[in-house]
XYZ file of C-alpha atoms in Angstrom:
757
model
C 0.029 -0.040 0.056
C 1.254 3.531 -0.833
C 2.161 6.005 1.809
C -0.379 8.843 2.119
C 0.731 11.701 -0.247
C -0.626 14.313 -2.586
C 1.802 14.804 -5.471
C 1.763 15.613 -9.148
C 1.680 12.677 -11.572
C 3.524 13.942 -14.554
C 3.316 10.821 -16.836
C 0.643 9.886 -19.400
C -2.243 7.544 -18.744
C -1.232 3.922 -19.401
C 2.456 3.418 -19.995
C 4.876 2.127 -17.438
C 2.648 3.241 -14.572
C -0.152 0.864 -15.784
C 2.280 -2.051 -16.186
C 3.673 -1.567 -12.746
C 0.122 -1.398 -11.350
C -0.888 -4.628 -13.089
C 2.136 -6.488 -11.684
C 1.613 -5.011 -8.288
C -2.045 -6.220 -8.099
C -1.438 -9.807 -9.302
C 1.433 -10.074 -6.900
C -0.643 -8.674 -4.070
C -3.291 -11.314 -4.617
C -0.685 -14.118 -4.706
C -1.399 -15.161 -8.283
C 1.576 -14.082 -10.347
C 1.855 -17.066 -12.550
C -1.859 -17.963 -12.699
C -2.796 -14.210 -12.869
C -0.772 -13.615 -16.010
C -2.088 -16.748 -17.681
C -5.605 -15.796 -16.732
C -5.181 -12.263 -18.126
C -4.048 -13.703 -21.449
C -7.508 -15.415 -21.736
C -9.404 -12.193 -20.939
C -11.597 -11.034 -23.802
C -10.420 -13.829 -26.069
C -12.755 -15.928 -28.337
C -12.104 -19.020 -26.180
C -11.784 -17.152 -22.925
C -13.852 -15.154 -20.531
C -15.314 -11.707 -20.779
C -13.635 -9.175 -18.473
C -15.746 -8.737 -15.293
C -14.974 -5.003 -15.466
C -16.305 -2.586 -18.138
C -18.411 -3.075 -21.204
C -16.127 -1.566 -23.807
C -16.049 -3.833 -26.917
C -13.147 -5.957 -28.003
C -11.207 -4.480 -30.911
C -9.255 -7.588 -32.029
C -10.470 -11.038 -30.979
C -7.180 -12.565 -31.891
C -4.884 -10.042 -30.070
C -2.818 -11.466 -27.248
C -3.475 -8.518 -25.055
C -7.196 -7.510 -24.803
C -7.113 -6.296 -21.208
C -6.489 -2.942 -19.510
C -5.052 -2.004 -16.093
C -8.408 -1.881 -14.356
C -9.531 -5.042 -15.964
C -6.375 -6.657 -14.731
C -7.209 -5.474 -11.204
C -10.672 -7.039 -11.445
C -9.250 -10.364 -12.696
C -6.591 -10.419 -10.066
C -9.085 -9.706 -7.365
C -11.387 -12.523 -8.559
C -8.496 -15.056 -9.008
C -6.978 -14.239 -5.656
C -5.545 -16.956 -3.364
C -7.233 -15.300 -0.326
C -10.273 -17.036 1.140
C -13.012 -16.094 3.516
C -13.955 -19.355 5.222
C -16.142 -20.392 8.189
C -13.142 -19.815 10.427
C -13.043 -16.194 9.372
C -16.717 -15.746 10.259
C -16.271 -17.563 13.538
C -13.526 -15.190 14.448
C -15.507 -11.937 13.647
C -18.928 -10.779 14.760
C -20.844 -8.702 12.246
C -20.452 -5.710 14.604
C -16.663 -6.211 14.465
C -16.622 -6.493 10.703
C -18.752 -3.329 10.334
C -16.019 -1.123 11.742
C -13.724 -1.951 8.839
C -13.783 -0.009 5.599
C -14.982 -1.322 2.238
C -11.447 -1.825 0.969
C -10.580 -4.103 3.902
C -13.719 -6.142 3.613
C -13.259 -7.070 -0.039
C -9.540 -7.537 0.378
C -10.181 -10.558 2.607
C -10.771 -12.713 -0.424
C -13.244 -15.150 -1.956
C -16.231 -16.530 -0.037
C -16.248 -20.257 0.069
C -19.701 -21.543 1.232
C -23.238 -20.294 1.918
C -23.606 -18.487 5.247
C -26.632 -17.662 7.381
C -26.772 -14.829 9.966
C -27.304 -16.010 13.582
C -28.812 -13.178 15.605
C -28.086 -14.888 18.897
C -24.296 -14.695 18.391
C -24.121 -11.847 15.766
C -22.050 -14.234 13.531
C -22.563 -15.638 10.091
C -22.564 -19.388 10.403
C -22.318 -22.163 7.727
C -25.475 -23.516 6.137
C -26.204 -25.960 3.327
C -27.469 -24.803 -0.088
C -30.695 -26.730 0.402
C -31.351 -24.990 3.694
C -30.466 -21.594 2.221
C -32.927 -22.065 -0.628
C -35.599 -23.429 1.729
C -35.265 -20.404 4.099
C -35.563 -17.985 1.177
C -38.573 -19.798 -0.274
C -40.239 -19.851 3.204
C -39.897 -16.014 3.522
C -41.069 -15.410 -0.063
C -44.085 -17.664 0.203
C -45.047 -16.103 3.555
C -45.417 -12.578 2.155
C -48.884 -11.068 1.912
C -48.032 -10.145 -1.726
C -45.136 -10.847 -4.141
C -44.778 -7.031 -4.329
C -43.371 -7.077 -0.843
C -40.165 -8.532 -2.265
C -37.325 -6.710 -4.078
C -34.977 -8.432 -6.517
C -31.898 -6.331 -7.357
C -29.488 -7.022 -10.193
C -25.927 -5.837 -10.705
C -24.369 -5.349 -14.130
C -22.026 -8.369 -13.992
C -24.868 -10.867 -14.199
C -24.779 -12.901 -17.447
C -27.485 -12.984 -19.997
C -28.390 -16.570 -18.995
C -28.599 -15.772 -15.270
C -30.512 -12.578 -15.845
C -33.115 -14.234 -18.117
C -33.763 -16.982 -15.611
C -33.823 -14.420 -12.803
C -36.425 -12.229 -14.346
C -38.445 -15.281 -15.344
C -38.422 -16.624 -11.814
C -39.407 -13.156 -10.376
C -42.367 -12.745 -12.823
C -43.543 -16.304 -12.239
C -43.338 -15.475 -8.563
C -45.622 -12.563 -9.283
C -43.895 -9.127 -9.299
C -42.025 -6.685 -11.441
C -39.903 -5.366 -8.559
C -36.640 -5.547 -10.480
C -34.489 -2.580 -9.395
C -31.107 -2.776 -11.034
C -27.803 -0.818 -11.459
C -29.131 0.758 -14.676
C -31.490 2.740 -12.408
C -28.374 4.324 -10.874
C -26.333 4.969 -14.016
C -27.667 5.013 -17.570
C -31.477 5.038 -17.150
C -31.592 8.588 -18.544
C -29.907 7.396 -21.666
C -32.535 4.804 -22.399
C -35.356 7.165 -21.409
C -34.107 10.050 -23.619
C -33.084 8.037 -26.701
C -36.013 5.609 -26.840
C -38.400 8.653 -26.966
C -36.274 10.500 -29.452
C -34.916 7.808 -31.880
C -36.860 4.755 -30.962
C -34.144 2.729 -29.118
C -32.297 3.200 -25.854
C -28.933 1.897 -26.977
C -25.944 3.429 -28.692
C -26.182 3.566 -32.510
C -22.438 3.115 -33.250
C -20.136 0.102 -33.497
C -16.432 0.125 -32.719
C -15.669 0.316 -36.445
C -17.373 3.656 -36.597
C -14.563 5.129 -34.472
C -12.197 4.303 -37.341
C -14.197 6.608 -39.686
C -15.320 9.456 -37.369
C -13.818 12.864 -38.240
C -14.797 14.352 -34.801
C -15.403 12.732 -31.386
C -17.290 14.782 -28.770
C -16.775 13.232 -25.309
C -19.146 14.491 -22.580
C -18.945 13.631 -18.901
C -16.589 10.718 -19.151
C -13.283 9.600 -17.666
C -12.208 6.542 -19.759
C -8.737 6.456 -18.262
C -10.233 5.051 -15.069
C -13.742 3.815 -15.982
C -13.115 2.014 -19.280
C -9.379 2.193 -20.130
C -9.562 0.110 -23.231
C -11.419 3.106 -24.846
C -8.144 4.931 -24.636
C -6.620 2.652 -27.339
C -9.522 3.535 -29.578
C -9.128 7.217 -28.902
C -5.376 6.992 -29.473
C -5.896 5.494 -32.916
C -8.436 8.141 -33.783
C -6.126 11.005 -32.599
C -3.174 9.630 -34.591
C -5.111 9.609 -37.846
C -6.229 13.234 -37.257
C -9.691 12.893 -35.830
C -10.633 15.918 -33.764
C -11.391 14.884 -30.168
C -13.302 17.445 -28.146
C -13.695 16.882 -24.474
C -16.164 18.464 -22.024
C -15.285 17.728 -18.359
C -15.017 19.911 -15.348
C -11.919 18.048 -14.220
C -8.684 17.781 -16.102
C -8.338 13.996 -16.568
C -5.085 12.533 -17.623
C -6.595 9.812 -19.706
C -8.288 12.414 -21.897
C -5.080 14.394 -22.214
C -2.290 11.901 -22.928
C -2.042 8.084 -23.233
C 0.861 5.776 -23.720
C -0.334 2.422 -25.111
C 1.615 -0.361 -23.343
C 1.526 -2.338 -26.564
C 3.331 0.451 -28.536
C 7.133 0.436 -28.251
C 7.222 4.074 -29.387
C 4.716 5.152 -26.759
C 6.560 3.333 -24.067
C 9.831 5.057 -24.994
C 8.103 8.447 -24.853
C 7.575 10.317 -21.594
C 4.608 12.120 -23.116
C 2.579 9.461 -24.895
C -0.035 10.373 -27.547
C -2.118 13.492 -27.124
C -5.776 12.562 -26.960
C -7.892 15.747 -26.764
C -7.401 18.247 -29.438
C -9.694 20.596 -27.503
C -10.506 20.421 -23.767
C -13.289 22.528 -22.292
C -13.743 22.609 -18.500
C -17.321 23.510 -18.169
C -19.225 23.815 -14.919
C -20.714 20.760 -13.294
C -24.033 20.181 -15.097
C -23.257 22.763 -17.819
C -23.472 20.221 -20.678
C -27.039 20.984 -21.678
C -26.127 24.649 -22.086
C -23.043 23.669 -24.089
C -25.033 21.420 -26.496
C -27.644 24.098 -26.826
C -25.062 26.757 -27.670
C -23.306 24.498 -30.253
C -26.630 23.822 -31.887
C -27.511 27.544 -31.818
C -24.268 28.466 -33.511
C -24.770 25.752 -36.157
C -28.275 27.026 -36.873
C -27.085 30.626 -37.086
C -24.533 29.489 -39.694
C -27.223 27.557 -41.601
C -24.966 24.542 -41.866
C -27.503 21.736 -41.343
C -28.558 18.657 -43.283
C -31.918 19.833 -44.535
C -32.553 16.692 -46.674
C -32.017 14.444 -43.592
C -34.110 16.711 -41.376
C -37.043 16.752 -43.862
C -36.912 12.984 -44.532
C -36.121 11.672 -41.146
C -37.179 14.054 -38.352
C -40.025 15.989 -36.862
C -40.114 18.882 -34.434
C -37.386 20.890 -36.170
C -39.364 24.111 -36.291
C -40.196 24.065 -32.594
C -36.651 23.227 -31.760
C -35.330 26.123 -33.861
C -37.792 28.553 -32.188
C -36.583 27.406 -28.722
C -32.886 27.950 -29.745
C -33.596 31.320 -31.217
C -35.057 32.404 -27.901
C -31.996 31.295 -25.955
C -29.602 34.113 -25.100
C -25.829 33.731 -25.058
C -25.783 35.275 -21.637
C -27.810 32.444 -20.191
C -25.749 29.966 -22.114
C -22.539 31.340 -20.837
C -23.764 31.627 -17.198
C -25.055 28.035 -17.053
C -22.231 26.315 -18.983
C -19.240 28.183 -17.577
C -17.812 28.595 -21.101
C -17.722 31.715 -23.292
C -19.642 32.245 -26.416
C -16.294 32.318 -28.303
C -15.343 28.872 -26.916
C -18.705 27.389 -27.871
C -18.478 28.823 -31.358
C -15.015 27.200 -31.693
C -16.651 23.804 -30.979
C -19.417 24.506 -33.420
C -16.858 25.216 -36.181
C -15.216 21.846 -35.429
C -18.639 20.169 -35.574
C -19.582 21.813 -38.880
C -16.262 20.885 -40.466
C -16.755 17.202 -39.628
C -18.549 14.974 -42.086
C -19.052 12.218 -39.472
C -19.290 12.909 -35.728
C -19.789 10.610 -32.710
C -20.949 11.901 -29.342
C -20.140 9.813 -26.329
C -21.127 10.253 -22.703
C -20.953 8.686 -19.331
C -22.382 9.257 -15.861
C -21.081 12.810 -15.812
C -24.159 13.368 -17.962
C -26.690 10.881 -16.655
C -26.530 11.598 -12.882
C -28.138 15.057 -12.932
C -31.703 16.304 -12.466
C -31.725 17.524 -16.123
C -29.922 14.421 -17.550
C -32.686 13.293 -19.874
C -32.960 16.770 -21.330
C -29.141 16.947 -21.732
C -28.946 13.648 -23.649
C -31.800 14.788 -25.897
C -29.914 18.103 -26.488
C -26.763 16.022 -27.514
C -28.953 13.892 -29.766
C -30.562 17.038 -31.313
C -27.028 18.152 -32.124
C -26.386 14.866 -33.956
C -29.688 15.098 -35.903
C -28.815 18.626 -37.103
C -26.279 17.203 -39.546
C -27.622 13.686 -40.069
C -25.053 12.146 -37.732
C -27.095 9.054 -36.946
C -27.260 6.152 -39.362
C -24.149 6.805 -41.379
C -20.581 5.386 -41.056
C -18.404 7.150 -38.436
C -21.326 8.883 -36.712
C -23.805 8.378 -33.976
C -24.713 8.344 -30.372
C -22.534 6.367 -27.882
C -23.607 6.128 -24.220
C -20.675 4.249 -22.702
C -22.109 1.919 -20.087
C -20.044 0.642 -17.220
C -20.376 -2.791 -15.807
C -19.729 -5.684 -18.268
C -23.227 -6.780 -18.915
C -25.403 -4.028 -17.599
C -26.807 -3.555 -21.103
C -27.399 -7.212 -21.618
C -29.291 -7.526 -18.383
C -31.767 -4.875 -19.575
C -32.126 -6.688 -22.921
C -32.912 -9.953 -21.066
C -35.816 -8.267 -19.247
C -34.346 -6.850 -16.090
C -36.609 -3.902 -15.974
C -39.245 -2.748 -13.620
C -41.479 -1.355 -16.352
C -41.643 -4.157 -18.988
C -43.632 -3.688 -22.158
C -46.846 -5.617 -22.671
C -45.338 -7.185 -25.843
C -42.411 -8.595 -23.927
C -44.681 -9.985 -21.155
C -46.887 -11.599 -23.701
C -43.933 -13.391 -25.363
C -42.578 -14.477 -21.995
C -45.943 -15.786 -20.791
C -46.469 -17.725 -24.037
C -43.048 -19.317 -23.931
C -43.387 -20.542 -20.307
C -47.199 -20.942 -20.059
C -48.040 -18.429 -17.335
C -49.602 -15.005 -16.805
C -46.864 -12.453 -16.025
C -47.781 -9.535 -13.692
C -48.603 -6.381 -15.564
C -48.210 -3.771 -12.772
C -44.967 -1.837 -12.917
C -42.454 -2.541 -10.073
C -40.050 -0.567 -7.999
C -36.857 0.939 -9.273
C -33.920 1.497 -6.862
C -35.224 4.692 -5.394
C -38.728 3.257 -5.126
C -37.307 0.043 -3.590
C -35.479 1.978 -0.869
C -38.616 3.986 -0.086
C -40.622 0.783 0.129
C -38.176 -0.777 2.603
C -38.232 2.394 4.798
C -42.077 2.405 4.736
C -42.181 -1.319 5.682
C -43.789 -2.183 2.364
C -40.815 -4.296 1.164
C -39.838 -7.085 3.526
C -37.460 -9.260 1.482
C -34.470 -7.991 -0.358
C -32.626 -10.377 -2.806
C -29.446 -9.017 -4.420
C -28.019 -10.721 -7.489
C -24.426 -9.317 -7.121
C -23.424 -5.775 -6.372
C -23.117 -3.919 -3.107
C -26.539 -2.305 -2.696
C -25.912 -0.671 0.653
C -22.901 1.212 -0.588
C -23.810 1.914 -4.169
C -27.087 3.678 -3.506
C -27.820 7.242 -2.684
C -28.684 8.433 0.852
C -26.770 5.412 2.037
C -27.642 5.877 5.725
C -31.311 5.620 4.919
C -30.682 2.736 2.502
C -28.961 0.740 5.226
C -31.835 1.557 7.622
C -34.222 0.100 5.069
C -32.170 -3.079 4.709
C -32.042 -3.536 8.390
C -35.854 -3.340 8.555
C -36.285 -6.273 6.211
C -37.306 -9.688 7.480
C -34.787 -11.330 5.054
C -31.822 -10.062 3.017
C -29.959 -12.378 0.520
C -26.838 -11.562 -1.419
C -25.345 -13.525 -4.257
C -21.704 -12.584 -4.374
C -18.081 -13.545 -4.769
C -16.681 -11.451 -1.900
C -17.662 -9.902 1.413
C -18.989 -6.321 1.262
C -20.836 -3.770 3.243
C -24.290 -4.960 2.202
C -23.814 -8.288 4.048
C -23.357 -6.379 7.279
C -26.459 -4.151 6.844
C -28.687 -7.284 7.109
C -32.317 -8.069 7.826
C -33.604 -10.099 10.712
C -32.631 -13.220 8.715
C -29.806 -12.962 6.225
C -27.976 -15.242 3.787
C -24.782 -14.894 1.779
C -24.805 -17.115 -1.313
C -21.277 -17.380 -2.826
C -21.138 -17.832 -6.627
C -18.694 -18.631 -9.271
C -16.656 -15.780 -10.807
C -16.332 -14.947 -14.489
C -12.817 -16.458 -14.609
C -13.861 -19.886 -13.280
C -14.931 -23.134 -15.000
C -18.679 -23.749 -14.679
C -19.360 -27.480 -14.817
C -22.986 -28.622 -15.134
C -24.508 -31.939 -16.171
C -23.700 -31.475 -19.895
C -20.091 -30.428 -19.093
C -18.302 -27.089 -19.013
C -20.565 -24.135 -19.777
C -20.179 -20.682 -21.163
C -22.407 -17.669 -20.535
C -22.970 -14.733 -22.757
C -22.750 -10.900 -22.354
C -23.675 -7.832 -24.413
C -21.154 -4.957 -24.632
C -21.980 -1.225 -24.930
C -22.238 -1.504 -28.719
C -24.635 -4.476 -28.825
C -22.121 -7.169 -29.642
C -23.110 -10.449 -27.925
C -20.398 -12.992 -27.260
C -19.688 -15.991 -25.096
C -17.609 -16.161 -21.979
C -16.063 -19.294 -20.536
C -13.961 -19.437 -17.430
C -10.624 -21.308 -17.113
C -9.700 -21.418 -13.490
C -10.705 -24.007 -10.965
C -13.490 -22.656 -8.642
C -12.288 -20.967 -5.469
C -14.257 -23.544 -3.526
C -16.056 -26.726 -4.258
C -19.180 -25.345 -2.647
C -19.672 -22.445 -5.122
C -22.680 -22.481 -7.501
C -23.079 -20.598 -10.736
C -25.604 -17.775 -10.852
C -27.919 -19.666 -13.210
C -27.791 -22.631 -10.842
C -28.600 -20.433 -7.844
C -31.619 -18.890 -9.644
C -32.965 -22.257 -10.928
C -32.601 -23.996 -7.515
C -34.215 -21.076 -5.769
C -37.053 -21.113 -8.245
C -37.548 -24.830 -7.895
C -37.680 -24.433 -4.109
C -40.125 -21.433 -4.197
C -42.462 -22.136 -7.075
C -43.827 -25.621 -6.389
C -46.469 -25.404 -9.112
C -44.225 -23.915 -11.818
C -44.363 -25.510 -15.282
C -40.821 -24.340 -16.025
C -38.226 -27.196 -15.871
C -35.756 -25.156 -13.881
C -33.262 -27.836 -13.070
C -33.324 -29.200 -16.592
C -32.569 -25.806 -18.049
C -29.308 -25.451 -16.141
C -27.994 -28.833 -17.206
C -26.965 -27.287 -20.475
C -27.050 -23.421 -20.908
C -27.796 -23.939 -24.675
C -31.309 -24.775 -23.453
C -31.548 -21.409 -21.667
C -30.360 -19.698 -24.876
C -33.011 -21.589 -26.922
C -35.669 -20.159 -24.604
C -34.121 -16.637 -24.911
C -34.373 -16.944 -28.647
C -38.119 -17.504 -28.316
C -38.658 -14.341 -26.200
C -36.065 -11.729 -26.932
C -35.961 -9.839 -30.263
C -32.710 -10.126 -32.126
C -31.746 -13.509 -30.517
C -33.146 -15.802 -33.214
C -30.816 -18.805 -33.689
C -28.968 -17.569 -30.588
C -26.798 -20.720 -30.087
C -25.382 -21.054 -33.662
C -24.687 -17.353 -33.823
C -23.012 -16.901 -30.430
C -20.701 -19.906 -30.813
C -18.974 -18.054 -33.742
C -15.673 -16.391 -32.531
C -16.522 -12.836 -31.618
C -20.274 -13.453 -31.416
C -22.725 -11.374 -33.296
C -24.145 -7.876 -33.570
C -27.730 -7.433 -32.329
C -28.327 -4.540 -34.733
C -29.807 -1.134 -34.015
C -32.983 0.228 -35.634
C -31.870 3.885 -35.358
C -28.535 2.976 -36.942
C -30.666 1.714 -39.910
C -32.715 4.949 -39.842
C -35.749 2.885 -38.791
C -37.245 5.232 -36.228
C -39.538 3.276 -33.908
C -40.988 6.340 -32.283
C -44.603 7.546 -31.976
C -44.233 9.717 -35.049
C -42.164 7.156 -37.116
C -39.376 9.726 -37.229
C -36.486 10.829 -35.077
C -37.555 13.779 -32.945
C -36.018 17.106 -32.266
C -36.986 17.666 -28.662
C -36.523 21.202 -27.495
C -35.365 22.033 -23.898
C -34.718 25.508 -22.653
C -31.449 25.929 -20.718
C -32.475 25.482 -17.120
C -31.785 28.315 -14.687
C -33.698 26.765 -11.771
C -31.615 23.603 -11.052
C -31.342 22.734 -7.338
C -27.954 24.328 -7.122
C -29.293 27.577 -8.546
C -32.298 27.630 -6.281
C -30.400 26.773 -3.117
C -27.769 29.420 -3.756
C -30.547 32.003 -3.946
C -32.252 30.703 -0.834
C -28.994 30.574 1.136
C -27.223 33.684 -0.176
C -25.304 33.997 3.064
C -23.596 30.613 2.662
C -21.113 29.587 -0.027
C -22.757 26.492 -1.585
C -20.656 24.275 -3.880
C -21.745 21.806 -6.486
C -20.183 18.463 -5.671
C -19.734 15.662 -8.143
C -18.922 12.094 -6.867
C -16.242 10.243 -8.901
C -14.317 7.138 -8.934
C -10.616 6.854 -7.945
C -8.263 5.062 -10.417
C -7.989 2.085 -7.941
C -11.696 1.265 -7.954
C -14.426 -0.031 -10.183
C -17.952 0.954 -9.187
C -17.984 0.330 -5.446
C -15.056 -2.173 -5.407
C -11.897 -0.629 -4.073
C -8.778 -2.386 -5.370
C -6.321 0.063 -3.714
C -5.980 3.478 -2.148
C -4.252 5.279 -4.966
C -5.624 7.591 -7.601
C -2.458 7.838 -9.628
C -3.496 10.201 -12.437
C -4.956 12.750 -9.949
C -1.896 12.521 -7.682
C -3.621 11.040 -4.643
C -1.787 8.229 -2.885
C -2.622 5.977 0.072
C -5.962 7.663 0.900
C -9.537 8.232 -0.329
C -11.105 10.871 1.887
C -10.230 13.863 -0.214
C -12.076 16.845 -1.682
C -10.825 18.449 -4.898
C -11.297 22.264 -4.894
C -10.318 25.230 -7.004
C -7.545 27.496 -5.706
C -9.652 30.592 -5.741
C -12.342 28.894 -3.734
C -9.796 27.985 -1.109
C -8.779 31.617 -0.877
C -12.334 32.832 -0.669
C -13.066 30.479 2.165
C -9.917 31.326 3.952
C -8.924 27.586 3.905
C -5.722 25.941 2.732
C -4.911 22.781 0.867
C -4.123 20.087 3.412
C -6.814 21.116 5.893
C -9.559 18.705 6.823
C -13.212 19.648 6.240
C -16.626 18.182 6.724
C -19.074 18.292 3.798
C -22.737 19.001 4.504
C -25.374 18.651 1.843
C -27.993 21.309 1.647
C -31.519 19.956 0.857
C -35.159 20.736 1.605
C -35.488 17.909 4.082
C -32.436 18.707 6.147
C -28.705 18.220 6.096
C -26.430 15.159 5.678
C -22.842 15.171 6.809
C -19.696 13.350 5.558
C -16.824 13.984 7.879
C -13.111 14.517 7.594
C -12.015 15.050 3.953
C -8.608 16.459 3.006
C -8.744 19.574 0.797
C -6.750 19.071 -2.371
C -6.132 22.043 -4.725
C -7.105 20.947 -8.211
C -7.866 22.187 -11.716
C -11.682 22.341 -11.431
C -14.013 25.275 -12.106
C -14.869 27.602 -9.325
C -17.902 26.663 -7.278
C -17.369 23.016 -8.136
C -16.023 20.211 -5.980
C -15.201 16.479 -6.566
C -14.865 13.699 -4.111
C -14.917 9.850 -4.229
C -17.953 7.631 -3.856
C -19.023 5.629 -1.990
C -17.647 7.778 0.819
C -19.881 10.662 -0.229
C -22.955 8.679 -1.262
C -24.681 9.526 2.088
C -24.746 13.150 0.888
C -27.039 12.356 -2.077
C -30.702 12.880 -1.050
C -32.958 10.089 -2.006
C -35.361 12.405 -3.812
C -32.598 14.283 -5.697
C -32.806 12.418 -8.994
C -33.124 12.795 -12.729
C -36.512 14.027 -14.031
C -38.431 11.133 -15.538
C -35.591 8.615 -15.246
C -35.215 8.699 -11.422
C -31.433 8.216 -11.493
C -29.755 9.637 -8.321
C -28.267 13.082 -9.026
C -24.846 12.011 -7.704
C -22.996 14.404 -10.028
C -24.623 17.533 -8.607
C -24.909 17.630 -4.819
C -25.254 21.040 -3.190
C -22.841 21.102 -0.248
C -21.101 23.537 2.203
C -17.692 23.034 3.675
C -16.660 23.553 7.335
C -13.403 22.905 8.990
C -13.386 19.557 10.789
C -13.237 19.726 14.612
C -10.612 16.938 14.415
C -7.778 17.534 11.915
C -5.935 14.237 12.715
C -5.495 11.998 9.694
């Protein structure tokens, strides 16, 4: 572990620093030889899909198809460390709860199912049969199936997700909150309304033909580092890469490809961004509006495309004509001249891709922002032609596939009809709870059983103190997982931990070794087969856990649950009957590299209410929570806080305590702040502060964060989650999409009473 320090990192992203980090992590997990061998099978046609991000594979025959953070995920899963019954016998839950999330997951792989014993405050061993029986007993005792919540994380395979949603709907509810509710729900909401499909319209090949790439609210150097290789290739051939981000992120500035001898010999690497604009947090809607306004004023639009393929253009133009540059500048933090520079780049490009991440989706106005970005693409016909399109970059490796498989609390009647026909039952029609609704239901005593298929719900969610209160009020909490995490300690009256196989491990069923499938961010579906021996003989695969639970719970079910998991081809045959685009699933997915699902908008087949792509006008908002609260509390200096990942983490999993590119080492409780804001407060870098969120229902406090002077716009702060998730109010969320507004949290800073580290 690094010593605590704040120091400038002068190197590029990637490069020797990434190689040293990979070697450090596989050595730390005690798997040097096996770890390297395992990594060489990552994202290979005959290997496993990386359990990290959902960026597509460029070359299915390349020896190296992994990145630094993917290597951390693989090393953590392949670790030699084990959490056995002896570990639980030595630690009460109260004792475990005092440790941080990094320590908990660092203990290693879980080895057998465990049940909470309230008399001793210990988790104790249980059999799989008893675990399923206890869960079934609780589920069947509920007054209504709607009193149960079934959460899904983005690492769940297509096969497991399909069986899971089938079981839940046969059980009788659509309560399927999932990680999409907390990340890219606004992308699906905005795009489905506007272009008829909620997925990105580009393929990886389009990046080879784009003349301009506009990157909004993303940090690929940490969140999906393999994207840097794609950006490097684009930059080297002269593609203009325009970045909009409040923070200076090294991965968007410079990148040294570890597979390039020239890059590795260079101390600088390859320049990525040709233009970098540090807008205010949440200013992207104003920026997109300003670019479109400048393009319209220049008259450089694709009138033929607009006439043939779109509606709403006249209303959109009227709205933009009414926008003033004063408002656009105030809300974006950029000048009119800067925005006109971007518009000139856009107009000069014959093919433009716009990408975005959670820096866009986790705001109150996120749906409007994504529609403004899509409006910009429509102005010049940049959807449905080579090298152009919309690209929401999703995070976890199968978060998009899970939604495709039916993990959704608001299923369409058509999907439910196909599902019911294929399995001979009547699916429930009433919409279920999303993540925020599920937390509210637990707090109100209306949800009494929580079942988590992966993830770390107690830590990943907003208003985490209230979330944990809700979990503790449940009669039963169950978590399917590979490692110990905070959610297992915030348990219900009864609680179970069900340990499962990891992505890197061989899955043996009655028909032999099995592979599962995943869908990446660009709708490629491919197979994933583990290679390592399981961490314990007692582990079950996720499909097996779902099938055995369903068999124990649904005594009258007509579905042959246990037969389906004998051979996963049988599950895929049923998927082919229900899910559009999966016809002949088995023959197509067993081809190296898998297959492309297709995208209706890419084909200019607009499956919208009007039958066309829609320009949807949104005025630049001046009444966002941060604006309103600053007016209401004029006597206080209220900052806009965005929660971010460190470089040594993926989602809520902490692999280490360094954030190399931002110069933070050996620690996580830091607050990035502009130099001028420090001076205005009379504070200094190196002091410790408490952050208090300002909201209509009271204040929430996160204590003891180290002030770090950083290149970030005035009035803006950044700090790591999950340490700051308790500051995000439960009802602060995206309009219509209900995603927590974790990238725009109004807070005030006060010096900590205790300044000790």
